[in-house]
mmCIF file of C-alpha atoms in Angstrom:
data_model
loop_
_atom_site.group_PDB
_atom_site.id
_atom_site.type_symbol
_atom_site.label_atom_id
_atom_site.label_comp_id
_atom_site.label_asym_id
_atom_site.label_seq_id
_atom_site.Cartn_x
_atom_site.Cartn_y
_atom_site.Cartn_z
ATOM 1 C CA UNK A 96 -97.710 14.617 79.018
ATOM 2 C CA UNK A 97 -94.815 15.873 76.955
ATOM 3 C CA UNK A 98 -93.897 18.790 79.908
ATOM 4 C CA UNK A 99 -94.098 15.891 82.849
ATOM 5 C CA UNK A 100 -91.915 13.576 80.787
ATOM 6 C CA UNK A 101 -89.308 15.837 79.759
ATOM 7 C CA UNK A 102 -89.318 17.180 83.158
ATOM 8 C CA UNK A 103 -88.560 14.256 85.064
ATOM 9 C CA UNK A 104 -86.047 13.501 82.148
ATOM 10 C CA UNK A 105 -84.262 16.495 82.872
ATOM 11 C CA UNK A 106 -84.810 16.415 86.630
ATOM 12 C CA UNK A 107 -82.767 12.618 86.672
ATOM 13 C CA UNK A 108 -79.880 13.522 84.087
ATOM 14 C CA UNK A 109 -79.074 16.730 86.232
ATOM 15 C CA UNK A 110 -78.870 14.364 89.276
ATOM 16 C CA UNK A 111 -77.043 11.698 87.620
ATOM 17 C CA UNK A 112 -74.692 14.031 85.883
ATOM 18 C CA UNK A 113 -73.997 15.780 89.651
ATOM 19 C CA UNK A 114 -73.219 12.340 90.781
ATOM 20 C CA UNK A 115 -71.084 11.032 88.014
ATOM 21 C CA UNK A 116 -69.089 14.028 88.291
ATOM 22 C CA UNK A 117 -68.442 13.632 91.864
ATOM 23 C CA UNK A 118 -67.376 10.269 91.466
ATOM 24 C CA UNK A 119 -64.849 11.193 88.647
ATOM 25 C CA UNK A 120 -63.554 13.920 90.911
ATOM 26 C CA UNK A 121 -62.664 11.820 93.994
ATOM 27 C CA UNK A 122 -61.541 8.901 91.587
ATOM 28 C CA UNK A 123 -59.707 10.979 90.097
ATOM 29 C CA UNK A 124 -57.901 13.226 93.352
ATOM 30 C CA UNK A 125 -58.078 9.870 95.872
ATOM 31 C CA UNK A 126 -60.586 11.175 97.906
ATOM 32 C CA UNK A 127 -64.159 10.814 99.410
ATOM 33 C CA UNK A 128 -65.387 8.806 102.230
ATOM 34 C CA UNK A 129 -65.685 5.334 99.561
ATOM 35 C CA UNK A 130 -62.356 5.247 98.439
ATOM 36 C CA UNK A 131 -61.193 6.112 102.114
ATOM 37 C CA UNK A 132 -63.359 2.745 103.312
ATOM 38 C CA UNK A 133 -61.827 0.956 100.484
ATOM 39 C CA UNK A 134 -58.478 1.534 101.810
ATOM 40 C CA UNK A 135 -59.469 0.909 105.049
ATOM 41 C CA UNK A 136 -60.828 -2.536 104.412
ATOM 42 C CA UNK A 137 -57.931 -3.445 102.139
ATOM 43 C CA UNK A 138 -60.160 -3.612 98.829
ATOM 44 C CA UNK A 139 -57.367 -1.287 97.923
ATOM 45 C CA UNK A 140 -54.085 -1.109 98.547
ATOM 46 C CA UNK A 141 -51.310 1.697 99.116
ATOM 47 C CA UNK A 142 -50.403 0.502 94.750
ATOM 48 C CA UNK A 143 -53.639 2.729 93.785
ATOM 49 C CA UNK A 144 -51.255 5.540 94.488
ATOM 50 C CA UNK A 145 -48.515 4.166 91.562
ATOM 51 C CA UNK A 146 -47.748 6.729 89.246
ATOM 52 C CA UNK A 147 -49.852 9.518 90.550
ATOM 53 C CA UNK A 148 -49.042 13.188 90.557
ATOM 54 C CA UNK A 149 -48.376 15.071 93.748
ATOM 55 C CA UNK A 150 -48.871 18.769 94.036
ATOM 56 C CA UNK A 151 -48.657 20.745 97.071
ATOM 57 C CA UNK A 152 -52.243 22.949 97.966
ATOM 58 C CA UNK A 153 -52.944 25.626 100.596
ATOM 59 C CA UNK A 154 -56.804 25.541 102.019
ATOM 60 C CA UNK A 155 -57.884 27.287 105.395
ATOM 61 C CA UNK A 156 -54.013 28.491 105.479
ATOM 62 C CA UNK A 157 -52.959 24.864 106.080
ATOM 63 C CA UNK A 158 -50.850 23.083 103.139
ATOM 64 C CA UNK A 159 -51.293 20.015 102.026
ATOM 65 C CA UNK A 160 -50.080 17.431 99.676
ATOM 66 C CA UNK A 161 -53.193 15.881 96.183
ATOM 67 C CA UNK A 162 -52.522 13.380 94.459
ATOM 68 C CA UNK A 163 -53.731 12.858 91.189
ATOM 69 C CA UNK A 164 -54.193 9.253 90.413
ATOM 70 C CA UNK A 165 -53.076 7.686 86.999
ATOM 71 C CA UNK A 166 -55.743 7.027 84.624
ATOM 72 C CA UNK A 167 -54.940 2.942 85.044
ATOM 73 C CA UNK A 168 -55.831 3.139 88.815
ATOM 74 C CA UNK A 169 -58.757 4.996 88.481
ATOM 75 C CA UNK A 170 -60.551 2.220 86.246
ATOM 76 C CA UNK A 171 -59.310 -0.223 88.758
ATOM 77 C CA UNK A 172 -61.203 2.067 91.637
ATOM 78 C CA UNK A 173 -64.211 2.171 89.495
ATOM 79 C CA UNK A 174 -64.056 -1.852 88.957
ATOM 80 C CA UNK A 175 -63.752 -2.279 92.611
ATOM 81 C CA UNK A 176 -66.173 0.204 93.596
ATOM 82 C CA UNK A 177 -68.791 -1.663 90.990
ATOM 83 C CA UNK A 178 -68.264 -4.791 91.714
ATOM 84 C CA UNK A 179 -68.872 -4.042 95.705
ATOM 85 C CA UNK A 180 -72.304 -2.433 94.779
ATOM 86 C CA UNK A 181 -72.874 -5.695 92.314
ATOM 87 C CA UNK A 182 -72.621 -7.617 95.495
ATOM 88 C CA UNK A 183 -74.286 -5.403 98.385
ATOM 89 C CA UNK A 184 -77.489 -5.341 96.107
ATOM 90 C CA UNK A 185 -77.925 -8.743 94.614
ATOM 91 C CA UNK A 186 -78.248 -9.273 98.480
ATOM 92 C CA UNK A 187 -79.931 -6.488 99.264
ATOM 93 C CA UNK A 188 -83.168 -6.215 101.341
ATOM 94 C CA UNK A 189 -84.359 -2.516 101.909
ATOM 95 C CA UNK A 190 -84.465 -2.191 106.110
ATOM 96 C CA UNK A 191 -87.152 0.200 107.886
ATOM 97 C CA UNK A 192 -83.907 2.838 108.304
ATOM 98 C CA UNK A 193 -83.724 2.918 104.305
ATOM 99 C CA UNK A 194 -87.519 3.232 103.909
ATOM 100 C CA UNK A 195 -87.226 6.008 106.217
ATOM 101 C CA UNK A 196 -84.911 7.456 104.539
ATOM 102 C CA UNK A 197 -86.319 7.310 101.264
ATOM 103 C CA UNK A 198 -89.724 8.259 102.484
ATOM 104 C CA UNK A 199 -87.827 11.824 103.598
ATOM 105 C CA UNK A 200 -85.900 12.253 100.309
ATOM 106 C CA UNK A 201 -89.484 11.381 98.013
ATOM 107 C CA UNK A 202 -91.074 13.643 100.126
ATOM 108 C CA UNK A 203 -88.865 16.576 99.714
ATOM 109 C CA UNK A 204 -88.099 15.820 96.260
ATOM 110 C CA UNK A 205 -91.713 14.825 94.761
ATOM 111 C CA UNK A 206 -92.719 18.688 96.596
ATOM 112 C CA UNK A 207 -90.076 20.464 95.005
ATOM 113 C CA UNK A 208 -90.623 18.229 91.351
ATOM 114 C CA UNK A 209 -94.378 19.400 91.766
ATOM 115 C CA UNK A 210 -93.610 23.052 92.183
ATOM 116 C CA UNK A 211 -91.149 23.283 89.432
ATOM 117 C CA UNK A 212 -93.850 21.265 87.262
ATOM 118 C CA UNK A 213 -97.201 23.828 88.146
ATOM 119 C CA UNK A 214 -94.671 26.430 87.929
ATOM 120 C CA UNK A 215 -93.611 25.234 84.270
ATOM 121 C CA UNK A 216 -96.975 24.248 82.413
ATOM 122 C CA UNK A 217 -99.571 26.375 84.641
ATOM 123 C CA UNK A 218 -97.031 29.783 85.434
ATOM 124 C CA UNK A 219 -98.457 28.998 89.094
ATOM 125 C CA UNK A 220 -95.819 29.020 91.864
ATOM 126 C CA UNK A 221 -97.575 28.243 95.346
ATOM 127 C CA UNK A 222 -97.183 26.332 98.523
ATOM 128 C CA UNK A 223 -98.015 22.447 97.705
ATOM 129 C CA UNK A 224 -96.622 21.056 100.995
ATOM 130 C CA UNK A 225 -98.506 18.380 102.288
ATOM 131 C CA UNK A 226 -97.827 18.641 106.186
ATOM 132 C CA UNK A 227 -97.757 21.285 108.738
ATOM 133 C CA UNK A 228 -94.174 21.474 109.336
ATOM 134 C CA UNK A 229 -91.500 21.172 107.062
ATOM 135 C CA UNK A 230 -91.580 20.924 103.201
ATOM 136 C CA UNK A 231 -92.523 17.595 103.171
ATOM 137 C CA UNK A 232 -95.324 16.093 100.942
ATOM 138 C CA UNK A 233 -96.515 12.993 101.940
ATOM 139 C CA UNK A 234 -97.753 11.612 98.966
ATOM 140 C CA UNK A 235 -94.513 11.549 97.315
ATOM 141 C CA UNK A 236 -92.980 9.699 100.287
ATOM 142 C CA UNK A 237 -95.427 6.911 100.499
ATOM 143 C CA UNK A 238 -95.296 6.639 96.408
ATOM 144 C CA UNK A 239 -92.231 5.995 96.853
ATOM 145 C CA UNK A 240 -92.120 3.460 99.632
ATOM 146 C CA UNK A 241 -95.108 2.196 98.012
ATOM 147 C CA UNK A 242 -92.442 1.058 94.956
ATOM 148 C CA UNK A 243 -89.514 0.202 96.920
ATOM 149 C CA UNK A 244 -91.100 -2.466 98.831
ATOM 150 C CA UNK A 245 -93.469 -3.771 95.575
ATOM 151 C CA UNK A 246 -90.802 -3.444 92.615
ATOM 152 C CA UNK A 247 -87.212 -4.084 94.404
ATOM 153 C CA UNK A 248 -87.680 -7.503 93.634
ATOM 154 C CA UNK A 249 -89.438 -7.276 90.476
ATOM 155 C CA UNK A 250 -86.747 -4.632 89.079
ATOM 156 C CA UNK A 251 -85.153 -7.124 86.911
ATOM 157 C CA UNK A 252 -88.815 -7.805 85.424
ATOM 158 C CA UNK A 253 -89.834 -6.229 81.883
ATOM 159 C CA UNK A 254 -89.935 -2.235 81.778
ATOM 160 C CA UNK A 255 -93.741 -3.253 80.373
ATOM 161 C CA UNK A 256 -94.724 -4.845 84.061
ATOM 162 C CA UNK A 257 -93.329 -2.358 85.903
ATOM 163 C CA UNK A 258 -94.871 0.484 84.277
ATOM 164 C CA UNK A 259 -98.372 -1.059 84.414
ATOM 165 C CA UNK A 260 -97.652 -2.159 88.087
ATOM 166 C CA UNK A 261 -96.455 1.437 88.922
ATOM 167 C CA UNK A 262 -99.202 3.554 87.191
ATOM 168 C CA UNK A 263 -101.571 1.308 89.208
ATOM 169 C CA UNK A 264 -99.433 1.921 92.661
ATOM 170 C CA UNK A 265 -99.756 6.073 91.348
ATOM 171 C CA UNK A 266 -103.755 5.444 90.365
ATOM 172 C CA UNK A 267 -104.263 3.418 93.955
ATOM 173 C CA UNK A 268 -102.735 5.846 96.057
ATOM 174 C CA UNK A 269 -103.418 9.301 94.427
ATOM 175 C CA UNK A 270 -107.390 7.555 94.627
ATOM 176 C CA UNK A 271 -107.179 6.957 98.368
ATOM 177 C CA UNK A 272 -105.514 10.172 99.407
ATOM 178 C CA UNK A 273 -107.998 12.372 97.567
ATOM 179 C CA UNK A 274 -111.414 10.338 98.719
ATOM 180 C CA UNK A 275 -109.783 10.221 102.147
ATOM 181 C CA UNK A 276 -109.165 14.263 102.170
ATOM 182 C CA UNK A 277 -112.983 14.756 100.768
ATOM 183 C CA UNK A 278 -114.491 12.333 102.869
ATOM 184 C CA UNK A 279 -112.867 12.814 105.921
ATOM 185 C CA UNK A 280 -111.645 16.381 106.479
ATOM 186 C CA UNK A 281 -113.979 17.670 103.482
ATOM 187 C CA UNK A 282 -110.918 18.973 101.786
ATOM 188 C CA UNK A 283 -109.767 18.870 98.228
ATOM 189 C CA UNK A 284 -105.932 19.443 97.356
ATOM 190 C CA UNK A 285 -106.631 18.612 93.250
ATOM 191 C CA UNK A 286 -108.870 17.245 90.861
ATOM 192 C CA UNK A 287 -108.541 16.196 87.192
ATOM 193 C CA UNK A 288 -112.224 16.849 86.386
ATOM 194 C CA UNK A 289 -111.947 19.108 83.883
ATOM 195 C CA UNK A 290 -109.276 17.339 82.221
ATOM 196 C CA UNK A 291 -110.430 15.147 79.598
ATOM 197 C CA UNK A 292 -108.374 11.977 80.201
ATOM 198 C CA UNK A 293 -109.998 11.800 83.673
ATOM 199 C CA UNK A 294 -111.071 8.722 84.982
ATOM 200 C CA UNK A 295 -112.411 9.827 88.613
ATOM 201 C CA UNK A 296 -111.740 13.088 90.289
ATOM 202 C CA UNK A 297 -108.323 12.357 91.899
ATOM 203 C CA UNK A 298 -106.814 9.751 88.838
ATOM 204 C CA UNK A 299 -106.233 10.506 85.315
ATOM 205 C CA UNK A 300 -104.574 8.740 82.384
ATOM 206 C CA UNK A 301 -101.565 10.986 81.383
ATOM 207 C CA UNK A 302 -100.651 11.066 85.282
ATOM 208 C CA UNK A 303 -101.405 7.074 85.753
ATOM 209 C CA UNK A 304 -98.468 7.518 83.082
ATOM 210 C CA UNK A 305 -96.213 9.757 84.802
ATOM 211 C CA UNK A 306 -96.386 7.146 87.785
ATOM 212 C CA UNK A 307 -95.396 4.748 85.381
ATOM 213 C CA UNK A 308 -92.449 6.531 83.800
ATOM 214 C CA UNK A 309 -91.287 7.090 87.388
ATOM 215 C CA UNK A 310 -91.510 3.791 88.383
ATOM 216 C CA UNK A 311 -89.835 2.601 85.923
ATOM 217 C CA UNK A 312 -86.900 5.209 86.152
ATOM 218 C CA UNK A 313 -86.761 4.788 90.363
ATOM 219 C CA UNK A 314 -86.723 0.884 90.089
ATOM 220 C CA UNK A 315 -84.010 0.509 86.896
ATOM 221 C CA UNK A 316 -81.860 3.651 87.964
ATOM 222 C CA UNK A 317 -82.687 5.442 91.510
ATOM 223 C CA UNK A 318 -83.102 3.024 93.476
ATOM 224 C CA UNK A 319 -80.425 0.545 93.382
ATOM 225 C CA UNK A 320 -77.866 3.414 93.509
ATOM 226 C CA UNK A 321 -79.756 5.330 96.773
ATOM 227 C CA UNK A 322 -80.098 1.840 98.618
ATOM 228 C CA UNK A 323 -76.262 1.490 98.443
ATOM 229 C CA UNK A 324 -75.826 4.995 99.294
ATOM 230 C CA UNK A 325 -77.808 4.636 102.279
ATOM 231 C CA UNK A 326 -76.265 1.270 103.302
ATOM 232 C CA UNK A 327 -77.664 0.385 106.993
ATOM 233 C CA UNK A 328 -76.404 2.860 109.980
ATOM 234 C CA UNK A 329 -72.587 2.359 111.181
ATOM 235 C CA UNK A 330 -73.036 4.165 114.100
ATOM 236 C CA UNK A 331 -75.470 4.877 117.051
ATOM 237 C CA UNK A 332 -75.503 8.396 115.892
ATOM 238 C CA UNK A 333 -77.104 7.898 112.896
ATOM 239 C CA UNK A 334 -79.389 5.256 113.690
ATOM 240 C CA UNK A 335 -80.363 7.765 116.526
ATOM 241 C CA UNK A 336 -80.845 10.920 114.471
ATOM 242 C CA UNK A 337 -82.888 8.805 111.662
ATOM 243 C CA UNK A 338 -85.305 7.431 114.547
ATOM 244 C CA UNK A 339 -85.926 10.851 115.867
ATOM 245 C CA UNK A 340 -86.425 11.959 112.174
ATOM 246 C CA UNK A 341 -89.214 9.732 112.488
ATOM 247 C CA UNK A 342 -90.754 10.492 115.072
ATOM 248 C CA UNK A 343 -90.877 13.950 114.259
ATOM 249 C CA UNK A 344 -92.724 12.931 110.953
ATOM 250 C CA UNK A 345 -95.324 10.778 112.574
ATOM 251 C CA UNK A 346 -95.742 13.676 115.310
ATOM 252 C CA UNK A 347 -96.214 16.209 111.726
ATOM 253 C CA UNK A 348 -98.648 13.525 109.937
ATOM 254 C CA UNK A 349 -100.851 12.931 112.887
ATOM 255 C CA UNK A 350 -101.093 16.723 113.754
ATOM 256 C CA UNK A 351 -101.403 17.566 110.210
ATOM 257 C CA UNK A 352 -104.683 14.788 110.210
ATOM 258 C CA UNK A 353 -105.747 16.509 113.481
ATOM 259 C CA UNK A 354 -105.455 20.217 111.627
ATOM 260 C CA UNK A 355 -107.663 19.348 108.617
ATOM 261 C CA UNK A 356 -110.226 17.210 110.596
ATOM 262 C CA UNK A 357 -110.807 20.425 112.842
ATOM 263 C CA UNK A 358 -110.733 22.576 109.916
ATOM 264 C CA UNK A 359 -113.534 20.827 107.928
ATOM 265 C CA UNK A 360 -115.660 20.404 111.369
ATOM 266 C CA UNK A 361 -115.016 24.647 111.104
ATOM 267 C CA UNK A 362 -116.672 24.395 107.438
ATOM 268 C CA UNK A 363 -119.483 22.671 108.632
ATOM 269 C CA UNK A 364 -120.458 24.708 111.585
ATOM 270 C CA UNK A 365 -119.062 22.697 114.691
ATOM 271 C CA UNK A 366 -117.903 24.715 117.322
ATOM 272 C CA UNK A 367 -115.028 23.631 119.276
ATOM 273 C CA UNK A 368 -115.827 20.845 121.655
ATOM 274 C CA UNK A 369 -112.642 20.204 124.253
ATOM 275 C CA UNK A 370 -109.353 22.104 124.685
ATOM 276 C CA UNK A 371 -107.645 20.442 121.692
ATOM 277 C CA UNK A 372 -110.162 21.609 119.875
ATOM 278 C CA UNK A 373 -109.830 25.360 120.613
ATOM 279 C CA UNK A 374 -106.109 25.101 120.489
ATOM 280 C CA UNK A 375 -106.388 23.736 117.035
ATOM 281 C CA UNK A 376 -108.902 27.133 116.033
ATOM 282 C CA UNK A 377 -106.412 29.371 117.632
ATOM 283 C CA UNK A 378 -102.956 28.174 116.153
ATOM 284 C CA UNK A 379 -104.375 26.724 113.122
ATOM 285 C CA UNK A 380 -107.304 28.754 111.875
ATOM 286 C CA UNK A 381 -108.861 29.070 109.084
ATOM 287 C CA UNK A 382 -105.879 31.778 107.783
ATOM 288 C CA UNK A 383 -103.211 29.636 108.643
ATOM 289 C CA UNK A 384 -104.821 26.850 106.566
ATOM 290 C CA UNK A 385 -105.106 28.751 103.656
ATOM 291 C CA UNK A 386 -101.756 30.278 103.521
ATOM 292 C CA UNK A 387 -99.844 26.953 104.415
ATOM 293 C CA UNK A 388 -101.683 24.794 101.853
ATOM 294 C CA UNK A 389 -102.531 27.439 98.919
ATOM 295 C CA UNK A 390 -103.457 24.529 96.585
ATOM 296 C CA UNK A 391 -106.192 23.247 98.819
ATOM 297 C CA UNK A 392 -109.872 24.091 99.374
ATOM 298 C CA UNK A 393 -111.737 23.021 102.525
ATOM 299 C CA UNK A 394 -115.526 23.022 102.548
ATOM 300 C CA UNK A 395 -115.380 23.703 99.015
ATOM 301 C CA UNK A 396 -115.035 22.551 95.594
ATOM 302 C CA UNK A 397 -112.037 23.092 93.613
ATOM 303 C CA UNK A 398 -112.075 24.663 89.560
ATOM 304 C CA UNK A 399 -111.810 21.951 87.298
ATOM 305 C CA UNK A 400 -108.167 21.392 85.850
ATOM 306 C CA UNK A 401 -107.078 23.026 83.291
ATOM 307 C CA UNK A 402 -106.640 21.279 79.863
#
């Protein structure tokens, strides 16, 4: 419990540190696409540039004149800039093109958070994907829908509420995905049998409390800043390139679905019954199951967890 905490810990004050440092910078220098929209939609005015220090730089053999703003306008940037994101969130309602979004980032994030993690306590470093294409894992994604949509409006609740109500969101969902994989496609991707905190095979205690912690750290700190970061699309161009984002997710889940079905009808005996079918056992075999999703068993029963 100790190694997951201090992990996601160190995982969120890397990323805010990155962040905060990248604000300073473009405070600091007058740069970066938020002070440029400030400007442009008079929130500042040409008086942010009062007292600040010019030098003369060469990039890409062109020259070019930085400012350095004084240390008075650049609290006056940062009181703008907060009291803009005060007022885009308090009336804030996340749209299907941010839960998109945030369903890519968790997915990407929670895979690579999960590697680094069985990599840390176990010394195992594997594939853990959860789709076919891409290094997406699709539990991590709808997690963290899951708690945008139930704790946006409860994030000014106590932390006590929404840890309970995000370690049962964690519990709920890691339940369904695992009887759904055994059930369905006979396949198991873990199990916290042998662990001693278990309550069924797919939900234990200490990781009820994990999805609790990172509730409560996505709904206090993540998520207010990525839902102004995303903002809703200015252009057709991104409105386009997040729709076809989509798509090609949905296109990965259902194929993914389609993969593992065939697969466990292949553990049971069932030969191929239409063209699909036979596609599926040629591209998608057996070998290429195995290799893709290293941390999964199909037709079989997984070790219990280590303690």
């Amino acid at each position: 419990m100790l190694q997951i905490f201090t992990l996601i810990l160190a995982v969120y004050l890397i990323a805010r540190g990155i962040i905060w440092l990248a604000q300073r910078y473009h405070d600091a220098r007058g740069c970066g696409s938020s002070f440029k929209n400030l400007l442009r939609e008079g929130k500042l005015d040409a008086s942010v540039y009062a007292d600040a220090v010019w030098s003369e730089v060469e990039r890409f053999g062109k020259r070019r004149l930085r400012s350095k703003i004084a240390k008075r306008q650049r609290k006056l940037i940062r009181k703008v800039k907060n009291e803009l994101r005060a007022s885009y969130l308090s009336a804030c309602t996340p749209s299907l093109y941010q839960y998109i979004i945030i369903f890519l980032i968790s997915s990407v994030l929670g895979l690579l958070l999960e590697t680094v993690y069985t990599l840390v306590v176990f010394g195992v470093l594997e594939s853990r994907v959860g789709l076919i294409w891409g290094p997406f894992s699709p539990l991590y994604g709808c997690g963290a829908v899951l708690l945008t949509a139930l704790l946006w409006e409860a994030r000014d609740w106590p932390a006590w509420k929404i840890f309970c109500i995000s370690a049962a969101i964690g519990g709920v969902l890691e339940q369904f995905a695992g009887w759904s994989m055994e059930h369905l496609a006979h396949a198991q991707s873990w199990t916290y049998l042998g662990l001693p905190d278990h309550i069924s095979q797919w939900v234990a205690w200490r990781f009820l409390a994990m999805w609790g912690i990172v509730g409560l750290v996505w709904c206090r700190a993540i998520l207010p800043e990525l839902l102004y970061r995303i903002g809703e699309p200015t252009t057709t161009r991104q409105a386009a390139v997040v729709t076809l984002l989509a798509a090609f997710i949905a296109l990965d889940a259902g194929m993914t679905v389609a993969c593992f079905l065939r697969a466990g009808a292949r553990a049971n005996g069932i030969p191929p019954a239409n063209p699909i079918d036979v596609y599926l056992d040629t591209r998608y075999g057996d070998s290429f199951m195995k290799d893709k999703f290293e941390n999964m068993r199909i037709g079989q029963d997984l070790p219990p967890a280590p303690r």
